[in-house]
C-alpha cells in the first residue's frame, strides 16, 4: 500500500493558540479515514496546512509524495473545502466544466466525467440552473461532484455530507466505498458519527493532537463502548 498522505510532526499556531501540536498521520491507497473532533479542534486547519493553504510552523506534510503547495498536485487530488467555493453566477454545469478544465481533463473526457459525478450526487436535473438559485445542500453536492472529477487517487473531503439528506448520504457513501475498492484514498471529516462507523480508521483530533487513531471496532473495544459517538464523548471526558 502506497502512502498518499504523510504528515510528520506537523505544527500550526494561530498567534498564541496551538491548533496542531505535533501531528503524525498517514493515509494509504484504498483507505478511508474519518477525521473527527469537536468544532474548533483543528480538522479544517489540518487539511489546509497539509495542502499548503496555511503555512505550517514546523514539521512536514507530503501529499502524493510532494510538499505542498504544488499546483500540479492540487490538480491530481479531489479537494472539497468546508465552505463551498463556487461561481454563483454560473450554472452548475458551467462550474463543473470550469473545474474539469482546471484539472486538465480533455474536451473529450469532460462530458462523461460530468455525467458520472452529477449522477452520484443526484444533480443531473439541476445542472442548467444558476448556482445562486441552489439550496445549501445542492451547493454541497455540486462541490462534491467537482471533487470527484478526473478520477483523483486521493480525495480530501471536509464535511462533504452537511445538508445532504439520508438517502443521498447513503448513495454518496456507496460511491466512496466503491472508490476505495478502486484504490482511492479518502480523508473525510464529519460530525456524523454514523459516517465515522463506515470508515477503515478514525482519527480523533483533540487538544491539538490525534488522541486516537484506529479502526472503529478497535476504538470501541479500547474505550469499552458500543458506538463511535461514545468513543468521542468518552475521549472528551463528557460521557457520564
Ligand atoms: N485563519 C485563522 N486565523 C486565526 N485562527 C484560526 C484561523 N483558522 C482557524 N482558526 C482557529 O483554529 C481553530 C481550529 O479551527 P478549524 O476550522 O480547523 O476547526 P474544525 O475542527 O475544522 O472545526 P469545525 O468542526 O467547526 O469545522 C479554531 O479555534 C479557529 O478559531
Ligand atoms: Mg472544519
Coordinates of N, CA and C and ligand atoms in Angstrom, one line a residue:
X1 N 0.8 -1.2 0.0 CA 0.0 0.0 0.0 C 0.9 1.3 0.0
X2 N 0.5 2.1 -0.9 CA 1.3 3.4 -1.0 C 0.7 4.5 -0.2
X3 N 1.6 5.2 0.5 CA 1.2 6.4 1.3 C 0.8 7.5 0.4
X4 N -0.4 8.0 0.5 CA -0.9 9.1 -0.3 C -0.7 10.4 0.5
X5 N -0.8 10.3 1.8 CA -0.6 11.4 2.7 C 0.3 11.0 3.8
X6 N 1.2 11.9 4.1 CA 2.2 11.6 5.2 C 2.5 12.9 5.9
X7 N 2.0 12.9 7.2 CA 2.3 14.1 8.0 C 3.2 13.8 9.1
X8 N 4.3 14.5 9.2 CA 5.2 14.2 10.3 C 5.5 15.5 11.1
X9 N 5.1 15.3 12.4 CA 5.4 16.3 13.4 C 4.9 17.7 13.0
X10 N 3.7 17.7 12.4 CA 3.1 18.9 11.9 C 2.6 19.8 13.0
X11 N 3.0 21.1 12.9 CA 2.6 22.1 13.9 C 1.9 23.3 13.2
X12 N 0.9 23.8 13.9 CA 0.3 25.0 13.3 C -0.2 25.9 14.5
X13 N 0.2 27.1 14.6 CA -0.3 28.0 15.6 C -1.0 29.2 14.9
X14 N -2.0 29.7 15.6 CA -2.6 31.0 15.2 C -2.3 31.9 16.3
X15 N -1.3 32.8 16.2 CA -0.9 33.6 17.3 C -0.5 32.7 18.5
X16 N -1.0 32.9 19.6 CA -0.7 32.1 20.8 C -1.3 30.8 20.8
X17 N -2.3 30.6 20.0 CA -3.1 29.3 20.0 C -2.5 28.2 19.2
X18 N -2.2 27.1 19.9 CA -1.6 26.0 19.3 C -2.7 25.1 18.7
X19 N -2.9 25.1 17.4 CA -4.0 24.3 16.9 C -3.6 22.9 16.5
X20 N -2.4 22.7 15.9 CA -1.9 21.4 15.6 C -0.6 21.2 16.4
X21 N -0.6 20.3 17.3 CA 0.6 20.1 18.1 C 1.3 18.8 17.9
X22 N 2.2 18.8 16.9 CA 2.9 17.6 16.6 C 2.0 16.4 16.1
X23 N 1.5 16.7 14.9 CA 0.5 15.7 14.3 C 1.3 14.8 13.4
X24 N 1.2 13.5 13.7 CA 1.7 12.4 12.8 C 0.6 11.6 12.3
X25 N 0.5 11.5 11.0 CA -0.7 10.9 10.4 C -0.3 10.4 9.0
X26 N -0.9 9.3 8.6 CA -0.7 8.9 7.2 C -2.0 8.2 6.6
X27 N -2.1 8.2 5.4 CA -3.2 7.6 4.7 C -2.7 6.9 3.4
X28 N -3.1 5.6 3.3 CA -2.6 4.8 2.2 C -3.7 4.6 1.1
X29 N -3.3 4.1 0.0 CA -4.2 3.8 -1.1 C -5.3 2.8 -0.6
X30 N -6.5 3.0 -1.0 CA -7.6 2.1 -0.7 C -8.1 2.2 0.8
X31 N -7.7 3.4 1.4 CA -8.1 3.5 2.8 C -9.1 4.7 2.9
X32 N -10.1 4.5 3.8 CA -11.0 5.7 4.1 C -10.7 6.0 5.6
X33 N -10.2 7.2 5.8 CA -10.0 7.7 7.2 C -11.0 8.8 7.5
X34 N -11.6 8.6 8.6 CA -12.5 9.7 9.1 C -11.8 10.5 10.1
X35 N -11.9 11.8 10.0 CA -11.2 12.7 10.9 C -12.4 13.4 11.7
X36 N -12.4 13.1 13.0 CA -13.4 13.6 13.9 C -12.8 14.5 15.0
X37 N -13.7 15.2 15.7 CA -13.2 16.1 16.7 C -14.2 17.2 16.9
X38 N -14.2 17.8 18.1 CA -15.1 18.9 18.4 C -14.9 20.0 17.4
X39 N -16.0 20.8 17.3 CA -15.9 22.0 16.4 C -14.8 22.9 17.0
X40 N -13.9 23.4 16.1 CA -12.7 24.2 16.5 C -11.5 23.4 16.9
X41 N -11.6 22.0 16.8 CA -10.5 21.2 17.1 C -9.3 21.3 16.2
X42 N -9.6 21.7 14.9 CA -8.5 21.9 14.0 C -8.5 21.0 12.8
X43 N -9.6 20.4 12.5 CA -9.7 19.4 11.4 C -9.5 20.2 10.1
X44 N -10.2 21.3 9.9 CA -10.0 22.0 8.6 C -8.6 22.6 8.5
X45 N -8.1 23.0 9.7 CA -6.7 23.6 9.7 C -5.7 22.5 9.3
X46 N -6.0 21.3 9.8 CA -5.0 20.2 9.5 C -5.1 20.0 7.9
X47 N -6.2 20.0 7.4 CA -6.4 19.8 5.9 C -5.7 21.0 5.2
X48 N -6.0 22.2 5.6 CA -5.5 23.3 4.8 C -4.0 23.4 5.0
X49 N -3.5 23.0 6.1 CA -2.0 23.0 6.3 C -1.3 22.0 5.5
X50 N -1.9 20.8 5.4 CA -1.3 19.8 4.6 C -1.3 20.1 3.1
X51 N -2.3 20.9 2.7 CA -2.4 21.3 1.3 C -1.7 22.6 1.0
X52 N -1.1 23.1 2.0 CA -0.2 24.3 1.8 C -1.1 25.6 1.7
X53 N -2.3 25.5 2.1 CA -3.2 26.8 2.1 C -2.9 27.6 3.4
X54 N -2.5 26.9 4.4 CA -2.0 27.5 5.6 C -0.5 27.1 5.7
X55 N 0.3 28.0 6.2 CA 1.8 27.6 6.3 C 2.0 26.9 7.7
X56 N 2.6 25.7 7.6 CA 2.9 25.0 8.8 C 4.0 25.8 9.6
X57 N 4.0 25.7 10.9 CA 5.0 26.3 11.8 C 6.2 25.4 11.9
X58 N 5.9 24.1 11.8 CA 7.0 23.1 11.9 C 6.5 21.8 11.3
X59 N 7.4 20.9 11.1 CA 7.1 19.5 10.6 C 6.9 19.5 9.1
X60 N 6.4 18.4 8.6 CA 6.4 18.2 7.2 C 5.1 17.5 6.8
X61 N 4.6 17.9 5.6 CA 3.4 17.2 5.1 C 3.7 16.9 3.6
X62 N 3.6 15.6 3.3 CA 3.7 15.2 1.9 C 2.3 14.7 1.4
X63 N 2.0 15.2 0.3 CA 0.7 14.9 -0.4 C 1.1 14.3 -1.7
X64 N 0.7 13.0 -1.9 CA 1.1 12.3 -3.1 C 2.7 12.4 -3.3
X65 N 3.4 12.3 -2.2 CA 4.8 12.4 -2.2 C 5.4 13.7 -2.5
X66 N 4.6 14.8 -2.5 CA 5.1 16.1 -2.8 C 4.8 17.1 -1.6
X67 N 5.7 18.0 -1.4 CA 5.4 19.1 -0.5 C 4.5 20.0 -1.2
X68 N 3.5 20.5 -0.4 CA 2.6 21.5 -0.9 C 3.0 22.9 -0.5
X69 N 2.6 23.9 -1.1 CA 1.7 24.0 -2.2 C 2.4 23.6 -3.5
X70 N 1.6 22.9 -4.4 CA 2.1 22.5 -5.6 C 0.9 22.4 -6.6
X71 N 0.8 23.3 -7.5 CA -0.4 23.4 -8.3 C -0.7 22.2 -9.1
X72 N 0.3 21.5 -9.6 CA 0.1 20.3 -10.4 C -0.5 19.2 -9.5
X73 N 0.0 19.0 -8.3 CA -0.5 18.0 -7.3 C -1.9 18.4 -6.9
X74 N -2.2 19.6 -6.7 CA -3.5 20.1 -6.3 C -4.5 19.6 -7.4
X75 N -4.1 19.6 -8.6 CA -5.0 19.2 -9.7 C -5.2 17.7 -9.8
X76 N -4.3 17.0 -9.1 CA -4.4 15.5 -9.1 C -5.2 14.9 -8.0
X77 N -5.6 15.8 -7.0 CA -6.5 15.3 -6.0 C -7.8 15.9 -6.0
X78 N -8.8 15.3 -5.3 CA -10.1 15.9 -5.2 C -10.3 16.5 -3.9
X79 N -10.3 17.8 -3.8 CA -10.5 18.5 -2.5 C -11.8 19.2 -2.4
X80 N -12.5 19.0 -1.4 CA -13.8 19.7 -1.1 C -13.6 20.5 0.2
X81 N -13.6 21.8 0.1 CA -13.5 22.6 1.3 C -14.8 22.6 2.1
X82 N -14.6 23.1 3.3 CA -15.8 23.1 4.2 C -16.8 24.2 3.7
X83 N -16.2 25.3 3.2 CA -17.2 26.3 2.6 C -17.1 26.2 1.1
X84 N -18.2 26.2 0.5 CA -18.3 26.0 -1.0 C -17.6 27.1 -1.7
X85 N -16.7 26.7 -2.7 CA -16.1 27.8 -3.5 C -16.6 27.6 -4.9
X86 N -17.8 28.2 -5.1 CA -18.4 28.0 -6.4 C -18.7 29.4 -7.1
X87 N -18.8 29.4 -8.4 CA -19.2 30.6 -9.1 C -20.7 30.7 -9.1
X88 N -21.2 31.6 -8.3 CA -22.7 31.7 -8.1 C -23.4 32.2 -9.4
X89 N -22.7 33.0 -10.2 CA -23.4 33.5 -11.4 C -23.4 32.5 -12.5
X90 N -22.6 31.4 -12.4 CA -22.6 30.4 -13.4 C -23.6 29.3 -13.0
X91 N -23.9 28.5 -14.0 CA -24.8 27.3 -13.8 C -23.9 26.2 -13.1
X92 N -24.6 25.2 -12.6 CA -23.8 24.0 -12.1 C -22.9 23.4 -13.1
X93 N -23.5 23.3 -14.4 CA -22.7 22.7 -15.4 C -21.5 23.5 -15.8
X94 N -21.7 24.9 -15.9 CA -20.6 25.7 -16.2 C -19.5 25.7 -15.1
X95 N -19.9 25.6 -13.8 CA -18.9 25.4 -12.8 C -18.2 24.1 -13.0
X96 N -18.9 23.0 -13.3 CA -18.2 21.7 -13.5 C -17.2 21.7 -14.6
X97 N -17.6 22.4 -15.7 CA -16.8 22.4 -16.9 C -15.5 23.2 -16.5
X98 N -15.7 24.4 -15.8 CA -14.6 25.2 -15.4 C -13.6 24.4 -14.6
X99 N -14.1 23.7 -13.6 CA -13.1 23.0 -12.7 C -12.5 21.7 -13.4
X100 N -13.3 21.1 -14.3 CA -12.8 20.0 -15.1 C -11.6 20.5 -15.9
X101 N -11.7 21.7 -16.5 CA -10.6 22.2 -17.4 C -9.4 22.5 -16.5
X102 N -9.7 23.1 -15.3 CA -8.6 23.4 -14.4 C -7.8 22.1 -14.0
X103 N -8.6 21.0 -13.9 CA -7.9 19.8 -13.5 C -7.2 19.1 -14.7
X104 N -7.4 19.7 -15.9 CA -6.7 19.2 -17.1 C -7.4 18.1 -17.8
X105 N -8.7 17.9 -17.6 CA -9.4 17.0 -18.4 C -9.5 17.5 -19.8
X106 N -9.5 16.5 -20.7 CA -9.6 17.0 -22.1 C -11.0 17.2 -22.5
X107 N -11.2 17.9 -23.6 CA -12.5 18.2 -24.1 C -13.4 16.9 -24.3
X108 N -12.7 15.9 -24.7 CA -13.4 14.6 -25.0 C -13.8 13.9 -23.6
X109 N -13.0 14.1 -22.6 CA -13.2 13.4 -21.3 C -14.3 14.1 -20.5
X110 N -14.5 15.4 -20.7 CA -15.3 16.2 -19.8 C -16.8 15.7 -19.7
X111 N -17.5 15.6 -20.9 CA -18.9 15.2 -20.7 C -19.2 14.0 -19.9
X112 N -18.4 12.9 -20.1 CA -18.7 11.7 -19.3 C -18.3 11.9 -17.9
X113 N -17.2 12.6 -17.6 CA -16.8 12.8 -16.2 C -17.9 13.6 -15.5
X114 N -18.5 14.6 -16.1 CA -19.5 15.4 -15.5 C -20.8 14.6 -15.3
X115 N -21.2 13.8 -16.3 CA -22.4 13.0 -16.2 C -22.3 12.1 -15.0
X116 N -21.1 11.4 -14.8 CA -21.0 10.5 -13.8 C -21.0 11.2 -12.4
X117 N -20.2 12.2 -12.3 CA -20.2 12.9 -11.0 C -21.5 13.5 -10.6
X118 N -22.2 14.1 -11.6 CA -23.5 14.7 -11.3 C -24.5 13.7 -10.9
X119 N -24.4 12.5 -11.5 CA -25.3 11.4 -11.1 C -25.1 10.9 -9.7
X120 N -23.8 10.8 -9.3 CA -23.5 10.4 -7.9 C -24.2 11.2 -6.9
X121 N -24.3 12.5 -7.1 CA -24.8 13.4 -6.1 C -26.3 13.9 -6.5
X122 N -26.8 13.2 -7.5 CA -28.2 13.5 -7.9 C -28.5 14.9 -8.4
X123 N -27.6 15.4 -9.1 CA -27.8 16.8 -9.6 C -28.0 16.9 -11.1
X124 N -28.1 15.8 -11.7 CA -28.2 15.8 -13.2 C -29.3 16.7 -13.7
X125 N -30.4 16.7 -13.0 CA -31.6 17.5 -13.5 C -31.5 19.0 -13.1
X126 N -30.4 19.4 -12.4 CA -30.4 20.8 -12.0 C -29.1 21.5 -12.5
X127 N -28.5 20.9 -13.5 CA -27.2 21.4 -13.9 C -27.3 22.7 -14.7
X128 N -28.4 23.0 -15.3 CA -28.5 24.2 -16.1 C -29.0 25.4 -15.3
X129 N -29.3 25.1 -14.0 CA -29.7 26.2 -13.1 C -28.5 27.0 -12.6
X130 N -28.7 28.3 -12.4 CA -27.6 29.1 -11.8 C -27.4 28.7 -10.4
X131 N -26.1 28.7 -10.0 CA -25.8 28.2 -8.6 C -26.4 29.1 -7.6
X132 N -26.6 30.4 -7.9 CA -27.2 31.4 -7.0 C -28.6 30.8 -6.5
X133 N -29.2 30.1 -7.4 CA -30.5 29.5 -7.0 C -30.5 28.1 -6.4
X134 N -29.3 27.6 -6.1 CA -29.2 26.3 -5.5 C -29.5 26.4 -4.0
X135 N -30.0 25.4 -3.4 CA -30.1 25.3 -1.9 C -28.7 25.0 -1.3
X136 N -28.6 25.1 0.0 CA -27.3 24.8 0.6 C -26.8 23.4 0.3
X137 N -27.7 22.5 0.4 CA -27.4 21.1 0.2 C -27.0 20.8 -1.3
X138 N -27.7 21.5 -2.2 CA -27.3 21.4 -3.6 C -25.9 21.9 -3.9
X139 N -25.5 23.0 -3.2 CA -24.2 23.6 -3.4 C -23.1 22.6 -2.8
X140 N -23.5 21.9 -1.7 CA -22.5 20.9 -1.1 C -22.4 19.8 -2.2
X141 N -23.5 19.4 -2.7 CA -23.5 18.3 -3.7 C -22.7 18.6 -4.9
X142 N -22.8 19.9 -5.4 CA -22.0 20.3 -6.5 C -20.5 20.3 -6.2
X143 N -20.2 20.8 -5.0 CA -18.8 20.8 -4.6 C -18.2 19.4 -4.6
X144 N -19.1 18.5 -4.1 CA -18.6 17.1 -4.0 C -18.4 16.5 -5.5
X145 N -19.4 16.8 -6.3 CA -19.2 16.4 -7.7 C -18.0 16.9 -8.3
X146 N -17.6 18.1 -8.0 CA -16.4 18.8 -8.6 C -15.2 18.0 -8.1
X147 N -15.2 17.7 -6.8 CA -14.1 17.0 -6.2 C -13.9 15.6 -6.8
X148 N -15.0 15.0 -7.3 CA -14.9 13.7 -7.9 C -14.4 13.7 -9.3
X149 N -14.4 14.9 -10.0 CA -14.0 14.9 -11.4 C -12.5 14.5 -11.6
X150 N -12.3 13.8 -12.7 CA -11.0 13.4 -13.1 C -10.4 12.2 -12.4
X151 N -11.2 11.4 -11.7 CA -10.8 10.2 -11.0 C -9.6 10.4 -10.2
X152 N -9.6 11.3 -9.2 CA -8.4 11.5 -8.4 C -8.1 10.3 -7.5
X153 N -6.8 10.1 -7.3 CA -6.4 8.9 -6.5 C -6.5 9.2 -5.0
X154 N -6.7 10.5 -4.7 CA -6.8 11.0 -3.3 C -8.0 12.0 -3.2
X155 N -8.9 11.7 -2.3 CA -10.0 12.6 -2.0 C -9.8 13.2 -0.6
X156 N -9.9 14.5 -0.5 CA -9.9 15.1 0.8 C -11.2 15.9 1.0
X157 N -12.1 15.4 1.8 CA -13.4 16.0 1.8 C -13.7 16.5 3.2
X158 N -13.9 17.8 3.3 CA -14.2 18.5 4.6 C -15.7 18.7 4.8
X159 N -16.3 17.8 5.6 CA -17.7 17.8 5.8 C -18.5 17.7 4.6
X160 N -18.3 16.7 3.8 CA -19.0 16.6 2.5 C -20.5 16.4 2.5
X161 N -21.0 15.9 3.6 CA -22.4 15.5 3.6 C -23.3 16.4 4.5
X162 N -22.8 17.6 4.8 CA -23.6 18.6 5.5 C -24.7 19.0 4.6
X163 N -25.9 19.0 5.1 CA -27.1 19.4 4.3 C -27.5 18.4 3.3
X164 N -27.0 17.2 3.4 CA -27.4 16.2 2.4 C -28.3 15.2 3.1
X165 N -29.5 14.9 2.4 CA -30.5 14.1 3.1 C -30.0 12.6 3.2
X166 N -30.7 11.8 4.1 CA -30.2 10.5 4.4 C -30.0 9.6 3.2
X167 N -31.0 9.6 2.3 CA -30.9 8.7 1.2 C -29.7 9.0 0.3
X168 N -29.5 10.3 0.1 CA -28.4 10.7 -0.8 C -27.0 10.5 0.0
X169 N -27.1 10.7 1.3 CA -25.9 10.4 2.1 C -25.4 9.0 1.9
X170 N -26.4 8.1 1.9 CA -26.1 6.6 1.7 C -25.5 6.4 0.3
X171 N -26.0 7.1 -0.6 CA -25.6 6.9 -2.0 C -24.1 7.4 -2.1
X172 N -23.9 8.6 -1.5 CA -22.5 9.1 -1.5 C -21.5 8.2 -0.9
X173 N -21.9 7.6 0.3 CA -21.0 6.6 0.9 C -20.8 5.4 0.1
X174 N -21.9 4.9 -0.6 CA -21.7 3.8 -1.5 C -20.6 4.1 -2.5
X175 N -20.7 5.3 -3.1 CA -19.7 5.7 -4.1 C -18.3 5.8 -3.4
X176 N -18.2 6.3 -2.2 CA -16.9 6.3 -1.5 C -16.3 4.9 -1.3
X177 N -17.2 4.0 -0.9 CA -16.8 2.6 -0.8 C -16.3 2.0 -2.1
X178 N -17.0 2.4 -3.2 CA -16.6 1.9 -4.5 C -15.2 2.4 -4.9
X179 N -15.1 3.7 -4.6 CA -13.8 4.4 -5.0 C -12.6 3.7 -4.2
X180 N -12.9 3.4 -2.9 CA -11.9 2.7 -2.1 C -11.5 1.4 -2.8
X181 N -12.6 0.6 -3.2 CA -12.3 -0.6 -3.9 C -11.3 -0.4 -5.1
X182 N -11.5 0.7 -5.7 CA -10.6 1.0 -6.9 C -9.2 1.6 -6.5
X183 N -9.0 1.6 -5.1 CA -7.7 2.0 -4.7 C -7.6 3.5 -4.3
X184 N -8.7 4.2 -4.3 CA -8.6 5.6 -4.0 C -8.5 5.8 -2.5
X185 N -7.7 6.7 -2.0 CA -7.5 7.0 -0.6 C -8.4 8.2 -0.3
X186 N -9.1 8.1 0.9 CA -10.1 9.2 1.2 C -10.0 9.6 2.6
X187 N -9.8 10.9 2.8 CA -9.8 11.6 4.1 C -11.1 12.4 4.2
X188 N -11.9 12.1 5.2 CA -13.2 12.8 5.3 C -13.4 13.2 6.7
X189 N -13.8 14.5 6.9 CA -14.1 15.0 8.2 C -15.6 14.9 8.3
X190 N -16.1 14.7 9.5 CA -17.5 14.6 9.7 C -17.9 14.8 11.2
X191 N -19.1 15.3 11.4 CA -19.7 15.3 12.8 C -20.7 14.3 12.9
X192 N -20.9 13.5 11.8 CA -22.0 12.5 11.8 C -21.3 11.2 12.2
X193 N -21.6 10.7 13.4 CA -20.8 9.6 13.9 C -21.2 8.3 13.2
X194 N -22.4 8.2 12.6 CA -22.8 7.0 11.8 C -21.8 6.9 10.6
X195 N -21.4 8.1 10.1 CA -20.5 8.0 9.0 C -19.1 7.5 9.4
X196 N -18.7 8.0 10.6 CA -17.4 7.6 11.1 C -17.3 6.0 11.2
X197 N -18.5 5.4 11.5 CA -18.5 4.0 11.6 C -18.2 3.3 10.3
X198 N -18.4 4.0 9.2 CA -18.2 3.4 7.8 C -16.8 3.5 7.3
X199 N -15.9 4.1 8.1 CA -14.5 4.3 7.7 C -13.6 3.1 8.1
X200 N -12.4 3.0 7.5 CA -11.5 2.0 7.9 C -10.8 2.4 9.2
X201 N -10.5 3.7 9.3 CA -9.9 4.1 10.6 C -10.5 5.5 10.9
X202 N -10.5 5.7 12.2 CA -11.0 7.0 12.7 C -9.8 7.7 13.4
X203 N -9.6 9.0 13.1 CA -8.6 9.8 13.8 C -9.4 10.8 14.6
X204 N -9.1 10.8 15.9 CA -9.8 11.8 16.8 C -8.9 12.9 17.1
X205 N -9.2 14.1 16.7 CA -8.4 15.3 16.9 C -8.9 16.0 18.1
X206 N -8.1 16.1 19.1 CA -8.5 16.8 20.4 C -7.3 17.5 21.0
X207 N -7.4 18.7 21.5 CA -6.4 19.4 22.1 C -5.1 19.5 21.2
X208 N -5.3 19.6 19.9 CA -4.1 19.7 19.0 C -3.4 18.4 18.7
X209 N -4.0 17.3 19.2 CA -3.3 16.0 18.9 C -4.3 15.0 18.4
X210 N -3.7 14.0 17.7 CA -4.6 12.9 17.3 C -4.6 12.0 18.5
X211 N -5.7 12.0 19.3 CA -5.8 11.3 20.6 C -6.0 9.8 20.4
X212 N -6.7 9.5 19.3 CA -6.9 8.1 19.0 C -6.9 7.9 17.5
X213 N -6.4 6.8 17.0 CA -6.3 6.5 15.6 C -6.3 5.0 15.4
X214 N -7.5 4.5 15.0 CA -7.7 3.1 14.9 C -8.9 2.8 14.1
X215 N -9.2 1.5 13.9 CA -10.4 1.1 13.2 C -11.6 1.4 14.2
X216 N -12.8 1.6 13.7 CA -14.0 1.9 14.5 C -14.1 0.7 15.6
X217 N -14.0 -0.5 15.2 CA -14.2 -1.6 16.1 C -13.1 -1.6 17.2
X218 N -11.8 -1.4 16.8 CA -10.8 -1.3 17.8 C -11.0 -0.2 18.8
X219 N -11.4 0.9 18.3 CA -11.6 2.1 19.2 C -12.8 1.8 20.2
X220 N -13.8 1.1 19.7 CA -14.9 0.8 20.6 C -14.5 -0.1 21.7
X221 N -13.6 -1.1 21.3 CA -13.2 -2.0 22.4 C -12.2 -1.4 23.3
X222 N -11.3 -0.5 22.8 CA -10.4 0.2 23.6 C -11.1 1.1 24.6
X223 N -12.1 1.8 24.2 CA -12.8 2.7 25.1 C -14.0 2.0 25.8
X224 N -14.2 0.7 25.5 CA -15.2 -0.1 26.1 C -16.6 0.5 26.0
X225 N -16.9 0.9 24.7 CA -18.3 1.5 24.4 C -18.8 0.9 23.2
X226 N -20.1 1.2 22.8 CA -20.7 0.5 21.7 C -20.7 1.3 20.4
X227 N -20.5 2.6 20.5 CA -20.6 3.4 19.3 C -19.4 4.4 19.2
X228 N -19.1 4.9 18.0 CA -18.1 5.9 17.9 C -18.5 7.2 18.6
X229 N -19.7 7.4 18.6 CA -20.2 8.6 19.3 C -19.8 8.6 20.8
X230 N -19.9 7.4 21.4 CA -19.5 7.2 22.8 C -17.9 7.3 22.9
X231 N -17.2 6.8 21.9 CA -15.7 6.9 21.9 C -15.4 8.4 22.0
X232 N -16.0 9.2 21.1 CA -15.8 10.6 21.0 C -16.1 11.3 22.4
X233 N -17.3 11.0 23.0 CA -17.7 11.6 24.2 C -16.8 11.2 25.4
X234 N -16.4 9.9 25.4 CA -15.5 9.4 26.5 C -14.1 10.1 26.4
X235 N -13.6 10.2 25.1 CA -12.3 10.8 25.0 C -12.4 12.3 25.4
X236 N -13.5 12.9 25.1 CA -13.6 14.3 25.6 C -13.9 14.4 27.1
X237 N -14.1 13.3 27.7 CA -14.4 13.3 29.1 C -15.8 13.7 29.4
X238 N -16.7 13.6 28.4 CA -18.1 14.1 28.6 C -19.1 12.9 28.7
X239 N -18.6 11.7 28.7 CA -19.6 10.6 28.8 C -19.8 10.3 30.3
X240 N -21.1 10.4 30.6 CA -21.4 10.2 32.1 C -21.5 8.8 32.5
Ligands
LIG1 N1 -7.2 31.9 9.8 C1 -7.3 31.7 11.1 N2 -6.9 32.7 12.0 C2 -7.0 32.5 13.3 N3 -7.5 31.4 13.9 C3 -8.0 30.5 13.1 C4 -7.9 30.5 11.7 N4 -8.4 29.4 11.1 C5 -8.8 28.7 12.2 N5 -8.5 29.3 13.3 C6 -8.8 28.7 14.7 O1 -8.2 27.4 14.7 C7 -9.0 26.5 15.5 C8 -9.4 25.3 14.6 O2 -10.3 25.7 13.6 P1 -10.7 24.7 12.5 O3 -11.6 25.4 11.5 O4 -9.6 24.0 11.9 O5 -11.6 23.7 13.3 P2 -12.5 22.5 12.8 O6 -12.1 21.3 13.6 O7 -12.4 22.3 11.4 O8 -14.0 22.9 13.3 P3 -15.4 22.6 12.6 O9 -15.8 21.2 13.1 O10 -16.3 23.7 13.3 O11 -15.3 22.8 11.2 C9 -10.2 27.4 15.9 O12 -10.0 27.8 17.2 C10 -10.3 28.5 15.0 O13 -10.8 29.7 15.6
LIG2 MG1 -13.8 22.5 9.9

